[in-house]
């Protein structure tokens, strides 16, 4: 390390350390501003999680639920969705409790889209991208759907940060969920593939539907993720369905994150892409940019996250409860887009 670098490090240490070398409070102006940020983060998390748990406990118990048509939009996750009958149904089908968490919303959103477009039936074929250990392949297989569950190679997932957050198949041998299906049936209906989402193999064709859950924002850039969505249509039969969720920066004006491990899409990116899809003859479900106005829509969770190192204090707060999170200083939530491929066949070239 050069003398200049060592000097800079010493200056930064002096500015940011909580105490001086004599164990006295560090009173410089910069540290005075930032010294309580970590505590503020933990306070926000504690109150937000407590509110979310109490609200979930107060939800009415649905002893029996039924799948029904709701006319799902391309939309963001909201508190109203979590409290809806359609989320309650798919949560029950997945044998999981209803919690105010965007990952539950993503799972139920994909299943609702598959159902109301007529693909939740025996003999259909589905392709999942970036599946990790998610329960959707197991659930679909239990309904008699032939599933190809794919994920990035382990090295690529590690580089993109998926493996460290347990979003990759490497965190589980296979996406087999024993509470949803027996092993023999799973192996009969589910095949496992390693797939580079930036270079989808040409033999993956003829599927009735495909999906991905918050994977495409890890492909390197905003354009790369949108290119993946368009290329995923090549895997479908004419009239097939694509359902993808992504990280959405709720603030459309101003900058966003691009060309990074996790990119954040904005309304303008989705609107432009939807127009491009329409020009190609594909049908995009109506775009709905209502981000919600209820308490859990307003709560923005902050780091540290459970999968980050040195997160003992965060772990003591229990499992995360949030619909929106802070990513690199931006407010982000999950957004789902539904596309029906042109009945005229491949028009993506």
Coordinates of C-alpha atoms in Angstrom, one line a residue:
X1 CA 0.0 0.0 0.0
X2 CA 1.4 3.4 -1.0
X3 CA 2.1 6.2 1.5
X4 CA -0.8 8.2 0.1
X5 CA -3.3 5.3 0.6
X6 CA -2.1 4.7 4.1
X7 CA -2.6 8.3 4.9
X8 CA -6.1 8.3 3.5
X9 CA -7.0 5.2 5.5
X10 CA -5.7 6.8 8.7
X11 CA -7.7 10.0 8.0
X12 CA -10.9 8.0 7.3
X13 CA -10.4 5.9 10.4
X14 CA -10.0 9.0 12.5
X15 CA -13.2 10.5 11.0
X16 CA -15.4 7.3 11.3
X17 CA -14.3 5.5 14.5
X18 CA -16.7 5.8 17.4
X19 CA -13.9 6.4 19.8
X20 CA -10.4 7.9 19.8
X21 CA -7.2 6.0 20.6
X22 CA -7.8 7.1 24.2
X23 CA -11.3 5.5 24.2
X24 CA -13.0 8.9 24.3
X25 CA -16.0 9.8 22.1
X26 CA -15.0 10.8 18.6
X27 CA -16.3 14.4 18.3
X28 CA -15.5 15.2 14.7
X29 CA -18.4 16.6 12.6
X30 CA -18.7 13.6 10.2
X31 CA -18.8 11.0 12.9
X32 CA -21.3 13.1 14.8
X33 CA -23.6 12.7 11.9
X34 CA -23.1 9.0 11.2
X35 CA -22.4 7.4 14.6
X36 CA -26.1 6.7 15.3
X37 CA -27.1 5.5 11.8
X38 CA -26.6 1.8 12.7
X39 CA -28.8 2.2 15.7
X40 CA -31.5 4.0 13.7
X41 CA -31.5 1.2 11.2
X42 CA -32.0 -1.4 13.8
X43 CA -34.8 0.7 15.4
X44 CA -36.6 1.0 12.1
X45 CA -36.3 -2.7 11.5
X46 CA -37.6 -3.6 15.0
X47 CA -40.7 -1.4 14.8
X48 CA -41.4 -2.4 11.2
X49 CA -41.1 -6.1 11.8
X50 CA -43.2 -5.9 15.0
X51 CA -45.9 -4.0 13.1
X52 CA -45.9 -6.6 10.3
X53 CA -46.1 -9.5 12.6
X54 CA -49.0 -8.0 14.6
X55 CA -50.9 -7.2 11.4
X56 CA -50.4 -10.7 10.0
X57 CA -51.6 -12.2 13.3
X58 CA -54.8 -10.1 13.0
X59 CA -55.7 -11.3 9.5
X60 CA -58.8 -13.4 9.3
X61 CA -58.2 -17.1 9.1
X62 CA -59.3 -18.6 5.8
X63 CA -60.2 -22.2 6.6
X64 CA -61.0 -22.9 2.9
X65 CA -59.7 -21.0 -0.1
X66 CA -60.3 -21.4 -3.8
X67 CA -58.4 -20.3 -6.8
X68 CA -60.3 -17.7 -8.8
X69 CA -59.7 -15.3 -11.6
X70 CA -58.6 -11.7 -10.6
X71 CA -57.3 -10.4 -13.9
X72 CA -53.8 -9.9 -12.7
X73 CA -51.9 -6.8 -13.9
X74 CA -48.2 -6.3 -14.4
X75 CA -47.7 -4.7 -11.0
X76 CA -45.8 -4.0 -7.8
X77 CA -46.2 -5.9 -4.5
X78 CA -48.5 -4.2 -2.1
X79 CA -50.1 -4.7 1.3
X80 CA -53.5 -5.0 -0.3
X81 CA -52.3 -8.0 -2.3
X82 CA -50.9 -9.7 0.8
X83 CA -54.3 -9.3 2.4
X84 CA -56.2 -10.6 -0.7
X85 CA -58.0 -13.9 -1.2
X86 CA -55.8 -14.9 -4.1
X87 CA -52.6 -14.6 -2.0
X88 CA -54.3 -16.4 0.8
X89 CA -55.2 -19.3 -1.5
X90 CA -51.7 -19.8 -2.9
X91 CA -50.0 -19.4 0.5
X92 CA -52.3 -22.2 1.7
X93 CA -51.4 -24.3 -1.3
X94 CA -47.7 -23.8 -0.5
X95 CA -48.4 -24.6 3.1
X96 CA -46.9 -21.4 4.3
X97 CA -48.1 -18.7 6.7
X98 CA -49.2 -15.3 5.3
X99 CA -46.5 -12.8 6.1
X100 CA -45.9 -9.3 4.8
X101 CA -43.0 -10.2 2.7
X102 CA -42.4 -9.5 -1.0
X103 CA -41.0 -13.0 -1.6
X104 CA -44.3 -14.5 -0.6
X105 CA -45.9 -12.1 -2.9
X106 CA -43.6 -13.1 -5.8
X107 CA -44.4 -16.8 -5.4
X108 CA -48.1 -16.3 -5.2
X109 CA -48.0 -13.8 -8.1
X110 CA -46.4 -16.3 -10.4
X111 CA -48.8 -19.1 -9.4
X112 CA -51.9 -16.8 -9.8
X113 CA -50.7 -15.8 -13.3
X114 CA -50.1 -19.5 -14.3
X115 CA -53.5 -20.5 -13.0
X116 CA -55.7 -17.7 -14.5
X117 CA -54.0 -18.3 -17.9
X118 CA -55.0 -21.9 -17.9
X119 CA -51.6 -23.6 -17.3
X120 CA -52.2 -25.1 -13.8
X121 CA -53.2 -28.4 -15.3
X122 CA -51.7 -31.9 -15.9
X123 CA -49.7 -32.2 -19.1
X124 CA -48.6 -28.6 -19.3
X125 CA -44.9 -27.7 -19.5
X126 CA -43.2 -25.0 -17.5
X127 CA -39.6 -23.6 -17.5
X128 CA -38.3 -21.8 -14.4
X129 CA -35.2 -19.6 -14.5
X130 CA -33.0 -18.9 -11.5
X131 CA -35.2 -21.2 -9.4
X132 CA -32.9 -21.6 -6.4
X133 CA -34.7 -23.6 -3.7
X134 CA -38.1 -22.0 -4.4
X135 CA -41.2 -24.2 -4.0
X136 CA -42.8 -23.6 -7.3
X137 CA -41.3 -26.6 -9.2
X138 CA -42.4 -28.9 -6.5
X139 CA -45.9 -27.5 -6.3
X140 CA -46.4 -27.5 -10.1
X141 CA -45.1 -31.1 -10.3
X142 CA -47.7 -32.1 -7.7
X143 CA -50.3 -30.8 -10.2
X144 CA -49.0 -32.9 -13.0
X145 CA -47.1 -30.1 -14.7
X146 CA -43.8 -31.1 -16.4
X147 CA -41.2 -28.6 -15.1
X148 CA -37.6 -27.7 -16.1
X149 CA -36.1 -26.0 -13.1
X150 CA -32.9 -24.1 -14.1
X151 CA -30.3 -22.0 -12.4
X152 CA -27.1 -20.2 -13.1
X153 CA -23.8 -22.1 -12.7
X154 CA -22.5 -21.9 -9.1
X155 CA -19.5 -19.7 -10.0
X156 CA -21.8 -17.2 -11.8
X157 CA -24.2 -17.2 -8.9
X158 CA -21.4 -16.5 -6.5
X159 CA -20.1 -13.6 -8.6
X160 CA -23.6 -12.1 -8.9
X161 CA -24.3 -12.4 -5.1
X162 CA -27.1 -15.0 -5.4
X163 CA -25.4 -17.8 -3.5
X164 CA -24.6 -15.6 -0.4
X165 CA -28.3 -14.7 -0.2
X166 CA -29.5 -18.4 -0.6
X167 CA -31.2 -17.6 -4.0
X168 CA -29.3 -20.3 -5.9
X169 CA -29.7 -24.0 -6.3
X170 CA -26.3 -24.4 -4.7
X171 CA -28.0 -23.6 -1.4
X172 CA -30.1 -26.8 -1.8
X173 CA -29.2 -30.0 -3.7
X174 CA -32.5 -29.7 -5.7
X175 CA -35.6 -27.5 -5.4
X176 CA -37.4 -30.5 -3.8
X177 CA -40.0 -29.6 -1.1
X178 CA -41.0 -32.7 0.7
X179 CA -44.1 -31.0 2.3
X180 CA -45.5 -30.4 -1.2
X181 CA -44.6 -33.6 -3.1
X182 CA -43.0 -37.0 -2.6
X183 CA -39.6 -37.6 -4.1
X184 CA -40.6 -40.2 -6.6
X185 CA -43.3 -37.9 -8.2
X186 CA -40.9 -35.0 -8.1
X187 CA -38.2 -36.9 -10.0
X188 CA -40.9 -38.0 -12.5
X189 CA -42.0 -34.4 -13.3
X190 CA -39.0 -32.2 -12.6
X191 CA -35.7 -32.0 -14.5
X192 CA -32.8 -29.8 -13.4
X193 CA -30.7 -27.7 -15.8
X194 CA -27.8 -25.2 -15.5
X195 CA -28.7 -22.3 -17.7
X196 CA -26.9 -19.0 -18.4
X197 CA -29.8 -16.5 -18.5
X198 CA -27.7 -14.3 -20.8
X199 CA -27.4 -17.2 -23.3
X200 CA -30.5 -19.5 -23.1
X201 CA -29.8 -22.9 -24.8
X202 CA -31.6 -23.4 -28.1
X203 CA -33.0 -26.8 -27.0
X204 CA -35.3 -25.2 -24.4
X205 CA -38.3 -24.8 -26.6
X206 CA -42.0 -25.6 -26.7
X207 CA -43.0 -24.6 -23.2
X208 CA -46.5 -23.4 -22.2
X209 CA -45.1 -20.9 -19.7
X210 CA -41.9 -19.7 -18.2
X211 CA -41.1 -17.7 -15.1
X212 CA -38.3 -16.1 -13.0
X213 CA -38.4 -14.5 -9.6
X214 CA -36.1 -11.6 -8.9
X215 CA -33.2 -13.1 -11.0
X216 CA -33.0 -10.9 -14.1
X217 CA -31.7 -7.8 -12.1
X218 CA -28.5 -9.8 -11.5
X219 CA -27.6 -10.2 -15.2
X220 CA -25.2 -7.2 -15.3
X221 CA -27.3 -4.3 -16.6
X222 CA -30.8 -3.1 -17.1
X223 CA -30.6 -3.9 -20.9
X224 CA -29.4 -7.4 -20.2
X225 CA -32.4 -8.1 -18.0
X226 CA -34.8 -6.8 -20.5
X227 CA -33.0 -8.8 -23.3
X228 CA -33.5 -11.9 -21.1
X229 CA -37.2 -11.3 -20.8
X230 CA -37.5 -11.0 -24.6
X231 CA -35.3 -14.0 -25.2
X232 CA -37.4 -16.1 -22.7
X233 CA -40.3 -15.9 -25.1
X234 CA -38.3 -18.0 -27.6
X235 CA -38.7 -20.9 -25.2
X236 CA -42.5 -20.7 -25.5
X237 CA -45.0 -22.1 -27.9
X238 CA -47.2 -19.6 -29.7
X239 CA -49.5 -18.0 -27.2
X240 CA -47.4 -19.1 -24.3
X241 CA -47.0 -17.1 -21.1
X242 CA -43.9 -15.4 -19.5
X243 CA -44.0 -14.2 -15.9
X244 CA -41.0 -12.4 -14.5
X245 CA -40.5 -10.4 -11.3
X246 CA -37.7 -7.8 -10.9
X247 CA -36.3 -5.1 -8.6
X248 CA -38.2 -1.8 -9.1
X249 CA -36.9 1.6 -8.1
X250 CA -40.2 3.2 -7.0
X251 CA -38.8 6.7 -7.8
X252 CA -39.1 7.2 -11.6
X253 CA -37.4 10.6 -11.7
X254 CA -33.7 10.8 -11.2
X255 CA -30.9 8.2 -11.2
X256 CA -31.0 4.5 -10.7
X257 CA -28.5 1.6 -10.4
X258 CA -27.3 0.1 -13.7
X259 CA -24.2 -1.9 -14.8
X260 CA -23.9 -3.5 -11.3
X261 CA -24.5 -6.7 -9.4
X262 CA -28.1 -5.7 -8.7
X263 CA -29.8 -3.2 -11.1
X264 CA -33.0 -1.3 -10.3
X265 CA -35.6 -0.8 -13.0
X266 CA -37.8 2.2 -13.2
X267 CA -41.3 2.9 -14.6
X268 CA -39.8 4.4 -17.8
X269 CA -37.9 1.2 -18.5
X270 CA -41.0 -1.0 -18.1
X271 CA -43.2 1.3 -20.2
X272 CA -40.6 1.4 -23.0
X273 CA -40.2 -2.3 -22.9
X274 CA -44.0 -2.9 -23.0
X275 CA -44.3 -0.8 -26.1
X276 CA -41.5 -2.8 -27.7
X277 CA -43.3 -6.0 -26.9
X278 CA -46.5 -4.7 -28.3
X279 CA -44.7 -3.7 -31.5
X280 CA -43.5 -7.4 -31.8
X281 CA -47.1 -8.6 -31.5
X282 CA -46.9 -9.8 -27.9
X283 CA -49.5 -8.9 -25.2
X284 CA -48.3 -7.4 -21.9
X285 CA -50.8 -7.4 -19.0
X286 CA -51.8 -3.8 -18.1
X287 CA -49.1 -1.9 -16.3
X288 CA -50.1 -0.8 -12.8
X289 CA -47.6 1.4 -10.9
X290 CA -49.6 1.7 -7.7
X291 CA -47.1 1.1 -5.0
X292 CA -49.7 1.2 -2.2
X293 CA -50.5 3.6 0.6
X294 CA -51.0 1.3 3.6
X295 CA -48.6 1.0 6.6
X296 CA -46.5 -1.9 5.2
X297 CA -46.3 -0.1 1.8
X298 CA -44.7 2.8 3.6
X299 CA -42.2 0.8 5.7
X300 CA -38.8 0.7 3.9
X301 CA -36.5 -1.9 5.4
X302 CA -32.8 -1.1 5.8
X303 CA -29.6 -3.1 6.0
X304 CA -28.1 -5.1 7.6
X305 CA -29.7 -8.2 6.0
X306 CA -29.7 -11.7 7.5
X307 CA -27.3 -13.1 4.9
X308 CA -24.7 -10.4 5.4
X309 CA -21.8 -11.1 7.6
X310 CA -21.8 -9.7 11.2
X311 CA -25.6 -9.4 11.4
X312 CA -26.2 -10.7 14.9
X313 CA -28.3 -7.8 15.9
X314 CA -30.5 -8.1 12.8
X315 CA -30.9 -11.8 13.3
X316 CA -32.3 -11.2 16.8
X317 CA -35.2 -9.3 15.2
X318 CA -36.4 -12.5 13.6
X319 CA -37.3 -13.3 9.9
X320 CA -37.5 -10.2 7.7
X321 CA -40.9 -8.6 7.2
X322 CA -41.0 -6.1 4.3
X323 CA -42.5 -5.2 1.0
X324 CA -40.0 -2.4 0.2
X325 CA -36.2 -2.3 1.0
X326 CA -33.4 0.2 0.6
X327 CA -30.8 -0.8 -2.0
X328 CA -27.8 1.4 -2.4
X329 CA -29.9 4.4 -1.2
X330 CA -32.9 3.7 -3.5
X331 CA -36.3 2.5 -2.5
X332 CA -37.0 -0.8 -4.2
X333 CA -39.8 -3.3 -4.3
X334 CA -40.8 -6.3 -6.4
X335 CA -42.6 -5.8 -9.7
X336 CA -44.1 -8.5 -11.8
X337 CA -44.6 -8.4 -15.6
X338 CA -46.8 -10.8 -17.5
X339 CA -46.4 -11.3 -21.3
X340 CA -48.4 -13.5 -23.6
X341 CA -46.4 -14.5 -26.6
X342 CA -47.9 -13.8 -30.0
X343 CA -50.0 -16.6 -31.3
X344 CA -48.2 -16.1 -34.7
X345 CA -45.1 -17.7 -33.2
X346 CA -41.5 -16.3 -32.8
X347 CA -41.5 -12.6 -33.5
X348 CA -38.6 -11.6 -31.2
X349 CA -35.9 -11.6 -33.9

